[in-house]
C-alpha positions as CSV (number, residue, x, y, z in Angstrom):
1,M,97.1,77.2,103.4
2,R,97.8,76.8,99.7
3,N,101.0,78.6,98.8
4,S,102.0,79.7,95.4
5,I,105.2,78.4,93.9
6,D,107.0,81.6,95.0
7,D,105.6,81.6,98.6
8,G,108.7,80.1,100.0
9,L,111.2,82.4,98.3
10,T,113.1,85.0,100.3
11,K,113.2,88.7,99.3
12,R,116.7,88.1,98.1
13,E,115.5,85.1,96.0
14,N,112.6,87.2,94.6
15,N,114.9,90.1,93.6
16,M,117.4,87.7,92.1
17,K,114.6,86.2,90.0
18,F,113.5,89.7,89.0
19,S,117.0,90.8,88.2
20,S,117.6,87.8,86.1
21,S,114.4,88.4,84.1
22,L,115.3,92.1,83.7
23,A,118.8,91.3,82.4
24,Q,117.2,88.8,80.0
25,A,114.8,91.5,78.8
26,F,117.6,93.9,78.1
27,A,119.7,91.2,76.4
28,F,116.8,90.0,74.3
29,M,116.1,93.6,73.0
30,A,119.8,94.1,72.3
31,I,119.9,90.9,70.3
32,L,116.9,91.9,68.2
33,G,118.4,95.4,67.7
34,L,115.3,97.1,69.0
35,T,115.2,100.7,70.1
36,A,113.3,101.1,73.3
37,C,110.6,103.6,73.5
38,G,109.1,105.2,76.6
39,G,106.0,103.2,77.2
40,G,105.4,103.0,73.5
41,G,105.3,106.8,73.2
42,G,101.8,106.5,71.9
43,N,98.4,107.7,73.1
44,G,97.6,104.7,75.3
45,G,95.4,103.0,72.8
46,D,92.1,104.1,71.4
47,R,90.8,105.9,74.4
48,E,87.4,107.7,74.3
49,N,87.8,111.2,72.7
50,G,91.5,110.4,72.2
51,L,92.3,111.5,75.8
52,I,94.2,109.7,78.5
53,A,92.7,110.0,81.9
54,V,95.1,110.5,84.7
55,S,93.2,107.7,86.5
56,D,94.1,105.2,83.7
57,K,97.5,104.2,85.0
58,N,98.2,101.6,82.3
59,A,97.4,103.9,79.5
60,L,99.5,106.6,81.1
61,T,102.4,104.2,81.4
62,D,102.1,103.4,77.7
63,A,102.2,107.1,76.8
64,L,104.9,108.4,79.2
65,V,108.3,109.1,77.6
66,V,111.0,108.5,80.2
67,R,114.6,109.4,79.1
68,F,117.9,109.2,80.9
69,G,120.6,110.6,78.6
70,E,120.1,108.9,75.3
71,K,118.4,105.9,76.9
72,L,114.6,105.5,76.8
73,G,112.5,103.5,79.3
74,Q,111.3,100.1,78.2
75,K,108.1,98.7,79.5
76,I,108.2,95.5,81.5
77,E,105.2,93.8,83.0
78,G,105.0,93.3,86.7
79,D,105.8,95.1,90.0
80,L,108.9,96.9,91.1
81,P,111.3,94.8,93.1
82,T,111.4,95.6,96.8
83,K,114.3,97.0,98.8
84,T,116.9,94.4,99.6
85,D,117.8,95.7,103.1
86,T,121.4,94.6,103.0
87,G,122.9,97.9,104.0
88,S,124.8,98.1,100.7
89,E,121.9,98.8,98.4
90,P,121.9,102.1,96.3
91,V,120.4,105.2,98.0
92,I,118.4,107.8,96.1
93,T,118.5,111.3,97.6
94,P,114.9,112.3,98.3
95,V,113.2,114.3,95.5
96,A,110.4,116.9,95.6
97,E,107.1,115.3,96.8
98,S,105.1,117.0,94.0
99,R,105.5,119.3,91.0
100,A,103.2,121.1,88.6
101,A,103.1,120.2,84.9
102,G,101.0,120.7,81.9
103,N,100.1,118.5,79.0
104,G,103.0,118.1,76.6
105,D,105.6,119.3,79.2
106,T,108.9,117.6,79.8
107,V,109.7,117.5,83.5
108,D,113.3,117.1,84.6
109,I,113.9,115.3,87.9
110,D,117.4,115.8,89.4
111,L,118.5,112.4,90.7
112,K,121.4,111.8,93.0
113,I,122.2,108.2,93.6
114,D,125.0,106.7,95.8
115,S,125.9,103.0,95.5
116,A,128.5,100.6,96.8
117,S,128.6,98.8,93.5
118,P,128.3,100.1,89.9
119,L,124.7,100.9,89.0
120,G,122.9,98.5,86.7
121,S,119.4,99.9,86.0
122,L,116.9,102.6,86.9
123,L,113.2,101.7,87.2
124,L,110.1,104.0,87.2
125,K,106.5,102.9,87.8
126,V,103.3,104.9,87.7
127,V,101.7,104.0,91.0
128,G,98.8,101.7,90.4
129,A,100.0,100.4,86.9
130,D,100.5,96.8,86.0
131,S,103.9,97.5,84.5
132,F,107.0,99.7,84.9
133,L,109.6,101.4,82.7
134,A,113.3,100.3,83.0
135,I,116.4,102.0,81.8
136,N,119.7,99.9,81.4
137,L,122.5,101.9,83.0
138,L,125.3,99.4,82.6
139,E,126.7,101.0,79.5
140,E,125.9,104.6,80.5
141,T,127.3,104.3,84.1
142,R,129.9,101.5,83.9
143,N,131.9,101.3,87.0
144,K,130.0,104.3,88.5
145,V,129.1,104.0,92.1
146,S,127.4,107.4,92.3
147,L,125.2,109.3,89.9
148,S,124.0,112.9,89.7
149,E,121.9,113.2,86.5
150,R,118.5,114.4,85.3
151,L,115.7,112.0,84.5
152,A,113.4,113.5,81.9
153,I,109.7,112.6,81.9
154,G,107.6,113.6,78.9
155,I,104.0,114.2,79.8
156,P,101.5,113.2,77.1
157,E,99.8,115.9,75.0
158,N,96.4,114.2,75.4
159,I,96.4,113.7,79.2
160,T,93.5,115.1,81.3
161,D,93.6,117.2,84.5
162,G,94.5,115.4,87.7
163,T,97.4,114.0,89.8
164,F,99.5,110.9,89.3
165,C,102.6,109.6,91.2
166,V,105.6,107.6,90.2
167,E,108.0,105.5,92.2
168,I,111.7,105.4,91.2
169,V,114.2,102.7,92.3
170,A,117.8,102.0,91.4
171,V,119.4,98.6,91.0
172,D,123.2,97.9,91.1
173,E,125.0,95.3,89.2
174,E,124.8,93.0,92.3
175,D,121.0,93.1,92.0
176,R,120.7,95.2,95.2
177,V,117.6,97.4,95.1
178,S,117.2,100.8,96.6
179,E,114.2,102.0,98.5
180,A,111.5,103.5,96.2
181,E,111.5,107.3,96.0
182,Q,108.1,108.8,95.1
183,T,107.2,112.0,93.4
184,C,103.8,113.2,92.1
185,F,102.7,115.4,89.2
186,D,99.8,117.8,89.4
187,I,98.6,118.1,85.8
188,E,96.8,121.2,84.6
189,S,95.9,120.1,81.0
190,T,94.3,122.0,78.1
191,A,93.7,118.8,76.2
192,D,90.4,118.2,78.0
193,D,89.3,121.8,77.9
194,G,86.2,121.9,75.8
195,P,85.0,124.8,73.8
196,V,83.7,127.8,75.8
197,F,81.3,130.6,75.1
198,T,82.4,134.2,75.3
199,E,80.5,137.5,75.6
200,T,82.0,138.6,72.3
201,F,80.4,135.6,70.6
202,F,76.9,136.8,71.6
203,N,77.1,140.6,72.0
204,D,74.5,142.3,69.8
205,R,73.8,139.2,67.7
206,A,70.7,137.2,67.0
207,F,70.8,133.4,66.9
208,Y,68.3,130.9,65.6
209,I,67.9,127.9,67.9
210,S,67.1,124.3,67.3
211,G,66.7,121.4,69.8
212,I,65.4,123.4,72.8
213,E,62.0,122.0,73.1
214,G,60.0,119.8,75.4
215,T,57.1,119.4,77.7
216,A,58.5,118.7,81.2
217,L,58.3,122.2,82.6
218,F,55.1,123.2,80.9
219,D,52.3,120.9,82.3
220,G,52.9,118.4,79.5
221,E,52.3,121.1,76.8
222,F,54.9,121.3,74.0
223,I,57.0,124.4,73.5
224,E,60.0,125.2,71.3
225,L,62.5,128.0,71.5
226,F,63.0,129.9,68.2
227,Q,65.5,132.7,68.7
228,Y,67.8,134.5,71.1
229,T,68.5,138.1,70.5
230,F,71.4,139.2,72.7
231,R,72.3,142.8,73.7
232,S,75.7,143.9,75.0
233,D,74.0,145.3,78.2
234,G,73.4,141.7,79.5
235,T,69.8,141.4,78.4
236,A,68.4,139.3,75.7
237,T,65.0,138.3,74.2
238,E,63.8,134.8,74.0
239,T,61.3,134.2,71.2
240,W,59.2,131.0,71.3
241,R,57.4,129.2,68.5
242,P,53.6,129.1,68.7
243,G,52.6,126.0,70.7
244,E,50.1,124.6,73.2
245,E,51.9,126.1,76.2
246,N,51.7,129.7,74.9
247,N,48.2,129.4,73.4
248,F,49.8,129.4,69.9
249,S,51.0,133.0,70.2
250,T,53.3,134.2,67.5
251,T,54.6,137.0,69.7
252,D,55.6,134.9,72.7
253,T,58.8,136.8,73.8
254,Y,60.6,137.2,77.2
255,L,63.2,139.7,78.3
256,V,65.9,137.7,80.1
257,E,69.3,138.3,81.6
258,W,72.3,136.5,80.2
259,S,75.9,135.9,81.3
260,I,78.9,133.6,80.8
261,D,79.9,131.5,83.8
262,D,83.4,130.5,84.8
263,E,83.1,127.3,82.8
264,G,82.2,129.1,79.6
265,S,78.5,128.2,79.6
266,L,75.7,130.6,78.6
267,I,73.3,131.3,81.5
268,T,70.0,133.0,80.9
269,E,67.5,133.8,83.7
270,D,63.9,134.8,83.6
271,T,61.9,135.7,86.7
272,D,58.2,136.0,87.0
273,D,55.6,135.9,89.8
274,D,56.0,132.1,90.2
275,G,59.7,131.9,90.4
276,R,62.8,131.8,88.2
277,Y,63.7,129.9,85.0
278,V,67.4,129.2,84.4
279,F,68.8,128.0,81.1
280,V,72.4,126.6,81.0
281,L,73.8,126.1,77.5
282,T,77.2,124.3,77.5
283,P,79.0,124.3,74.1
284,S,80.2,121.1,72.6
285,A,81.5,122.7,69.4
286,I,81.8,126.3,68.3
287,A,82.4,127.9,64.9
288,E,82.5,131.6,64.0
289,D,78.7,131.9,63.5
290,S,77.3,128.7,65.0
291,A,77.5,126.3,67.9
292,N,76.3,123.0,69.2
293,F,75.5,122.6,72.9
294,T,73.9,120.6,75.7
295,W,71.2,122.5,77.6
296,S,69.3,122.3,80.8
297,L,66.3,124.3,82.0
298,T,65.5,124.4,85.7
299,F,62.5,126.1,87.4
300,F,63.1,127.4,90.9
301,D,60.3,128.6,93.1
302,N,60.4,131.8,95.0
303,N,62.2,130.1,97.9
304,G,65.0,129.0,95.6
305,N,64.0,125.4,95.5
306,A,64.3,123.5,92.2
307,Q,60.9,122.3,91.2
308,A,61.3,120.9,87.7
309,S,63.9,120.5,85.0
310,D,64.5,119.4,81.4
311,S,67.6,118.9,79.3
312,G,68.8,118.0,75.8
313,T,71.1,118.9,73.0
314,G,70.7,121.6,70.4
315,G,72.3,124.1,68.0
316,M,72.4,127.7,67.1
317,T,73.2,129.7,64.0
318,A,73.7,133.4,63.9
319,A,71.6,135.6,61.7
320,S,73.3,136.9,58.6
321,P,74.5,140.3,60.0
322,D,73.9,142.6,57.0
323,L,70.5,141.3,56.1
324,Y,69.4,141.2,59.7
325,A,70.5,144.8,60.2
326,F,68.7,145.8,57.0
327,L,65.4,144.3,58.1
328,S,65.4,144.6,61.9
329,D,62.9,147.0,63.5
330,R,61.8,148.4,60.1
331,V,58.5,148.6,58.2
332,F,58.5,148.3,54.4
333,D,55.9,149.1,51.9
334,V,55.8,146.1,49.6
335,T,54.8,145.6,46.0
336,V,54.5,142.0,44.7
337,S,53.1,141.1,41.3
338,E,49.7,139.4,41.6
339,S,49.6,139.7,45.4
340,D,47.7,141.8,47.9
341,I,50.7,142.2,50.3
342,E,50.8,145.8,51.4
343,N,53.6,146.0,53.9
344,W,56.0,143.9,56.1
345,T,57.0,144.7,59.6
346,F,60.2,143.0,61.0
347,N,61.0,143.1,64.7
348,A,64.5,142.4,66.0
349,D,63.3,139.6,68.1
350,G,62.3,137.5,65.1
351,T,58.6,138.4,65.1
352,G,56.8,140.4,62.5
353,S,53.7,140.8,60.5
354,V,52.4,141.1,56.9
355,R,49.5,143.4,56.2
356,F,47.2,142.8,53.2
357,S,45.3,145.5,51.3
358,P,41.6,145.2,51.3
359,N,40.5,142.6,48.7
360,P,37.7,140.2,48.0
361,D,39.6,137.3,49.8
362,N,39.5,139.2,53.1
363,D,36.1,140.8,52.6
364,F,37.8,144.1,52.0
365,D,39.0,144.2,55.6
366,A,41.2,147.2,56.1
367,N,43.0,145.6,59.0
368,D,44.0,142.2,57.6
369,V,47.3,141.3,59.4
370,T,49.0,138.0,59.7
371,N,51.8,137.5,62.2
372,F,55.0,135.7,61.3
373,Q,58.4,134.7,62.6
374,W,61.4,135.5,60.3
375,Q,65.0,134.5,59.8
376,A,67.9,136.3,58.0
377,L,69.6,133.1,56.8
378,T,72.1,134.4,54.3
379,A,73.2,137.7,52.9
380,D,70.4,137.5,50.3
381,R,67.8,135.1,51.7
382,M,65.1,135.6,54.3
383,D,62.5,133.0,55.3
384,Y,59.4,133.5,57.4
385,I,56.6,131.4,58.5
386,A,53.2,133.1,58.6
387,F,50.9,131.5,61.2
388,G,47.7,133.5,60.8
389,G,47.2,133.6,64.5
390,D,47.2,129.9,65.4
391,G,48.8,128.3,62.4
392,Y,47.6,124.8,63.4
393,D,44.5,122.7,63.1
394,R,43.5,122.9,66.8
395,E,39.9,124.1,66.8
396,Q,40.9,127.4,68.4
397,T,38.0,129.7,69.2
398,N,39.5,132.7,71.0
399,C,41.2,134.1,67.9
400,E,37.9,135.2,66.6
401,D,38.0,138.0,69.2
402,D,41.3,139.4,67.8
403,P,40.8,141.6,64.7
404,F,44.5,141.0,63.7
405,I,44.1,137.2,63.4
406,D,42.4,135.2,60.7
407,C,41.7,131.7,62.2
408,E,41.1,130.2,58.8
409,L,44.6,130.9,57.4
410,N,46.9,127.9,57.2
411,P,50.6,128.3,58.1
412,A,52.6,129.3,55.1
413,E,56.4,129.1,54.5
414,I,57.7,132.0,52.5
415,E,61.2,132.1,51.0
416,V,62.4,135.6,50.0
417,T,65.6,135.8,47.8
418,F,66.9,139.3,47.4
419,T,68.2,140.3,44.0
420,S,69.3,143.8,45.1
421,I,69.5,145.6,48.4
422,A,70.0,149.4,48.9
423,T,69.9,151.5,52.0
424,N,66.1,151.8,52.2
425,S,64.8,149.5,49.5
426,A,65.3,146.1,47.9
427,S,64.1,143.9,45.1
428,F,63.3,140.2,45.6
429,N,61.8,137.0,44.3
430,L,59.1,135.3,46.4
431,D,58.3,131.6,46.9
432,V,55.3,130.7,49.0
433,R,54.3,127.2,50.1
434,S,51.2,126.4,52.2
435,D,48.5,123.8,52.4
436,D,46.5,126.0,50.0
437,G,49.1,125.7,47.3
438,T,52.2,127.5,46.1
439,F,52.9,130.9,44.7
440,M,56.0,132.4,43.0
441,G,56.5,136.0,42.2
442,S,58.8,139.0,42.4
443,G,58.5,142.4,44.0
444,S,60.1,145.3,45.7
445,M,60.1,146.9,49.1
446,R,60.8,150.3,50.4
447,I,60.7,152.2,53.7
448,P,57.8,154.7,53.5
449,G,58.9,158.3,52.9
450,T,62.3,157.3,51.4
451,E,61.4,157.5,47.8
452,P,64.5,158.7,45.8
453,Q,64.5,162.0,44.1
454,A,64.1,161.7,40.3
455,R,67.5,161.6,38.7
456,S,68.7,161.8,35.2
457,L,70.8,159.0,33.7
458,V,73.1,161.5,31.9
459,G,76.7,160.5,32.4
460,S,78.8,157.4,32.4
461,W,78.1,154.2,34.4
462,Q,80.2,151.2,35.0
463,G,78.9,147.7,35.6
464,I,79.6,146.4,39.1
465,G,79.2,142.9,40.5
466,A,80.7,139.5,40.0
467,E,79.5,139.2,36.4
468,F,81.6,142.2,35.4
469,V,84.9,141.1,36.9
470,G,87.2,140.9,33.9
471,F,84.4,142.0,31.6
472,P,84.1,145.8,31.8
473,H,80.9,147.4,30.7
474,I,80.5,151.2,30.5
475,V,77.5,153.0,29.2
476,T,77.3,156.8,28.6
477,F,73.9,158.6,28.3
478,F,73.8,162.0,26.7
479,P,71.3,164.8,27.5
480,D,69.9,164.7,24.0
481,G,68.8,161.1,24.1
482,D,71.9,159.5,22.6
483,Y,73.8,156.7,24.3
484,V,77.0,154.8,23.7
485,M,78.0,151.6,25.4
486,G,81.4,149.8,25.3
487,Y,81.8,146.3,26.7
488,V,84.0,143.2,26.9
489,C,82.3,139.9,27.3
490,D,83.3,136.2,27.0
491,S,82.5,136.2,23.3
492,G,84.3,139.4,22.4
493,S,84.1,143.2,22.7
494,G,82.1,145.8,21.0
495,V,80.2,149.1,21.0
496,E,76.4,149.6,21.1
497,Y,74.9,153.0,20.4
498,G,71.6,154.6,19.5
499,N,68.8,156.5,21.2
500,Y,67.2,155.9,24.6
501,A,64.0,157.1,26.3
502,Y,63.7,157.2,30.1
503,N,61.0,158.3,32.5
504,N,62.7,159.0,35.8
505,N,59.3,158.9,37.6
506,T,58.1,155.5,36.5
507,G,61.4,153.9,35.5
508,A,60.2,153.1,32.0
509,F,63.2,152.6,29.7
510,S,63.4,151.9,26.0
511,L,66.0,151.9,23.2
512,S,65.7,152.7,19.5
513,N,67.8,153.0,16.4
514,V,70.3,150.7,18.0
515,T,73.6,149.7,16.2
516,E,75.8,147.1,17.7
517,T,79.3,146.3,16.5
518,G,80.0,143.4,18.9
519,P,79.4,139.7,18.8
520,E,76.0,138.2,18.2
521,G,74.1,137.2,21.3
522,G,73.7,140.6,22.9
523,C,76.3,141.7,25.4
524,G,75.0,145.2,25.8
525,L,71.7,146.8,26.8
526,N,70.1,145.7,23.5
527,D,69.1,142.1,22.9
528,E,70.0,141.4,19.2
529,G,68.7,144.7,18.1
530,D,65.1,144.4,19.2
531,G,65.4,146.6,22.3
532,T,63.5,144.2,24.6
533,N,66.4,143.2,27.0
534,V,66.1,146.1,29.5
535,T,62.6,146.6,30.7
536,S,63.1,149.3,33.2
537,A,65.8,151.4,34.9
538,R,66.0,153.1,38.3
539,V,68.6,155.0,40.3
540,N,68.4,153.5,43.8
541,D,69.0,155.0,47.2
542,D,72.8,154.4,46.9
543,G,73.0,156.3,43.6
544,E,73.4,153.0,41.6
545,L,71.7,152.5,38.3
546,Q,69.7,149.3,38.2
547,F,68.4,147.8,35.0
548,S,65.7,145.2,35.1
549,T,66.2,142.8,32.3
550,T,64.2,139.9,30.8
551,D,67.1,137.4,30.9
552,A,69.5,138.4,33.6
553,G,67.4,139.7,36.5
554,T,68.6,143.0,37.9
555,V,72.0,144.3,36.6
556,T,73.7,147.1,38.6
557,F,75.9,150.0,37.3
558,A,77.6,152.6,39.4
559,P,78.6,156.1,38.4
560,A,81.9,155.6,36.6
561,D,83.7,158.0,38.9
562,T,82.8,156.1,42.1
563,A,82.5,152.5,40.8
564,Q,85.5,151.4,42.9
565,R,84.5,153.7,45.8
566,P,87.8,155.6,46.3
567,S,88.1,159.3,47.0
568,I,87.3,161.2,43.8
569,V,90.5,162.9,42.7
570,G,92.1,163.8,39.5
571,L,90.8,163.0,36.1
572,I,87.9,160.7,36.8
573,A,85.2,161.6,34.4
574,S,83.9,161.0,30.8
575,F,84.6,163.1,27.7
576,F,83.1,163.0,24.2
577,E,83.9,164.4,20.8
578,T,81.2,165.3,18.2
579,S,81.7,165.5,14.5
580,G,79.7,166.6,11.5
581,A,76.7,168.7,11.2
582,A,74.6,166.1,13.0
583,Q,76.8,166.5,16.1
584,V,76.8,162.7,16.6
585,P,78.9,161.7,19.7
586,V,81.4,159.3,18.0
587,F,84.2,159.1,20.5
588,V,83.7,158.8,24.3
589,F,86.5,158.5,26.8
590,A,85.7,157.2,30.3
591,F,88.4,157.5,32.9
592,L,87.8,155.2,35.8
593,A,88.9,155.4,39.4
594,D,90.6,152.0,39.2
595,G,93.2,153.4,36.8
596,N,91.7,152.1,33.6
597,Y,90.1,153.9,30.7
598,M,87.7,152.9,28.0
599,M,87.5,154.6,24.6
600,M,84.2,153.9,22.8
601,D,84.2,154.5,19.1
602,S,80.9,154.7,17.3
603,T,82.1,156.3,14.1
604,P,79.5,156.0,11.4
605,S,80.7,155.5,7.8
606,S,79.3,158.9,6.8
607,V,81.9,160.5,9.1
608,D,85.0,158.4,8.5
609,P,84.8,155.3,6.2
610,D,88.1,154.1,7.5
611,C,86.8,153.8,11.0
612,A,83.3,152.7,10.2
613,G,82.0,150.0,12.5
614,G,83.8,151.3,15.6
615,G,84.9,149.4,18.7
616,I,86.6,149.9,22.0
617,E,90.0,150.5,23.5
618,F,90.5,149.5,27.1
619,G,93.6,149.8,29.2
620,P,95.6,151.7,31.9
621,Y,96.2,155.4,32.2
622,S,97.9,157.7,34.7
623,Y,97.3,161.3,35.6
624,N,99.4,163.6,37.7
625,T,97.1,166.0,39.6
626,Q,100.0,168.5,40.1
627,T,101.2,168.8,36.5
628,N,98.1,167.6,34.7
629,A,100.3,165.1,32.8
630,L,98.1,162.4,31.2
631,E,99.7,159.2,30.0
632,I,97.8,156.4,28.2
633,G,99.3,152.9,28.6
634,T,99.2,150.0,26.1
635,P,95.5,148.9,25.7
636,T,94.7,145.4,26.9
637,V,91.7,145.5,24.5
638,N,92.2,147.2,21.2
639,E,89.4,146.5,18.8
640,N,88.4,149.8,17.2
641,G,90.0,149.5,13.8
642,G,93.1,151.5,14.7
643,C,91.0,154.6,15.1
644,G,91.7,155.2,18.8
645,I,94.8,156.4,20.6
646,D,96.7,153.3,19.6
647,D,96.6,154.3,15.9
648,D,98.9,152.5,13.4
649,E,98.9,155.6,11.1
650,A,99.3,158.4,13.6
651,D,101.3,159.3,16.7
652,L,98.5,160.4,19.0
653,V,98.7,161.9,22.4
654,L,95.8,162.9,24.7
655,R,96.4,166.1,26.6
656,Y,94.7,167.9,29.5
657,L,93.4,171.3,28.3
658,S,91.1,172.3,31.2
659,D,88.8,170.7,33.8
660,D,86.2,170.2,31.2
661,R,88.3,169.8,28.0
662,L,90.8,167.2,26.7
663,G,92.7,167.4,23.5
664,L,93.7,164.6,21.2
665,E,96.7,165.6,19.1
666,D,98.6,163.9,16.3
667,R,102.3,164.6,16.9
668,T,102.9,164.2,13.1
669,S,100.6,167.2,12.6
670,P,101.3,169.7,15.4
671,G,98.4,172.0,16.2
672,D,95.9,169.5,14.8
673,V,93.9,169.0,18.0
674,V,90.5,167.4,18.4
675,E,88.8,168.5,21.6
676,F,86.7,166.3,23.9
677,Q,84.1,167.9,26.1
678,K,83.4,166.7,29.6
679,I,80.0,165.1,30.0
680,W,79.4,165.8,33.7
């Protein structure tokens, strides 16, 4: 037999050799001034997914932090020395066989060691590793022959579930080695816990699916899942894209049952006469409104035997909640410029249809309907794909028997961008792309029978929306056809006034005799004095005034007393003062619910040459509903020639006179009060 160089050494000689190398290791580190660290205190190298498997003993040794007092374990390659069997070696009192721990925990082991000679070192090894950790006790326990201390073991944060064991031995200064004492750690880790689905994530939400597609379960015919619509009662609807397997149906939907299993996977089950289809979706990443997952689909026959399966990876994105709720299970009458679209039907399961009015292209067919599948992608964007029955070049013949399907239509992708949405109506821009070409237009939609009652524009309206943040716009319409508008825009502030005409049945709107005191470029309703900016006006279902413009799309104003949507209390209204025989409204106060007021001054030179040209004041106010005390703060915008409340030549105060009257009084001329009448 060929023996190694150490084959002839006794246990005593082996241990002496080990002890000498151990002492040299401690001495060498001391000379270099190194600070020992428990196994490196790292993550065990670049492990997959940054996790340390309990089964990877060497990586675990690198990552364990072992501490005795202020001393940290130092890694030494090799095996632990064996017990010396002299009868004088140290003795470690048995410790617990196992203990539970979590990732990131520090576990204290109460050690009691008795020794005939002072202790020299404490050694710990992960069972199965190629190295161990050593702690020099010579300085800590000099001349100690017994020890009762705690050994602290730091469990890595990135360890996985499982069990590992360590062996502990003590060595005295005479190089006598104790018997190894073993203890094990049962790790319950959260580091390897992947994302999990919850019922809350799915309840009463619709998700658009990608990646669930294949042919394995469908006789080689391709099929693709389009949408899941989940209900909180544990049922859901699966909607599939048109394909070979479903005869290119655009309404291929199934009612399924759904649940979340103990592992956090989504389970859906569908049973038919042939058996049961079971989907398992296991998340790999989850955000608030989306998720990625792995999936499997298995078909079980009626005896419960798995007959076929398929799998893959995919993703899901939740429907935009507000737009989805606005469209779902509703029918809208639709008006699109240069189009024959008559209405849209949106089903909650993602299916729908578009009906066209009789026209030459459909041979004046009164039942021309094209099916589609739709998605509420963002708060203001909806896409749908219209298939026209088959939607693919596949020489289908049976669609000729269905009066609702036009076999000659090519699939079309339609993008609808909403410019405004009210309770029962909306306005939008339309972009259509198909093999036949492209089409762009705009239109409106409304639920039949919800046409708003005709409403007058009389009163004050405040601009709302992002474009008006920091740039207040207020317009006041009078019953006699006059209007005054005050505004602040990025190029300055000003007042616009003149006459308006409005047909509350058709929405036709026009301006005339317009005077504008503000900067050039048109910040008001009028575009550089030619009256062509606003093309129509309409009070929508929510009581908002919407102007259609030639250069800014749809601009929305709300009643000034509800622009910020608080409870309507106190002095929230508009007041005006007339002057001269013509009774021209020259001063208008609008008190807003947000605590600001605007004074619009349209004084003509014939009334007051000193104030000719007009302008606005805009700033804070306060009003006490108990005492009717009205206080006007320092204006943040004051560009009305000193003719407002902030007047250089007068000491003006605005007083409450009655619910429909305010009085502007000059304190330097007591009793000289100009009254303002409430507009509404």
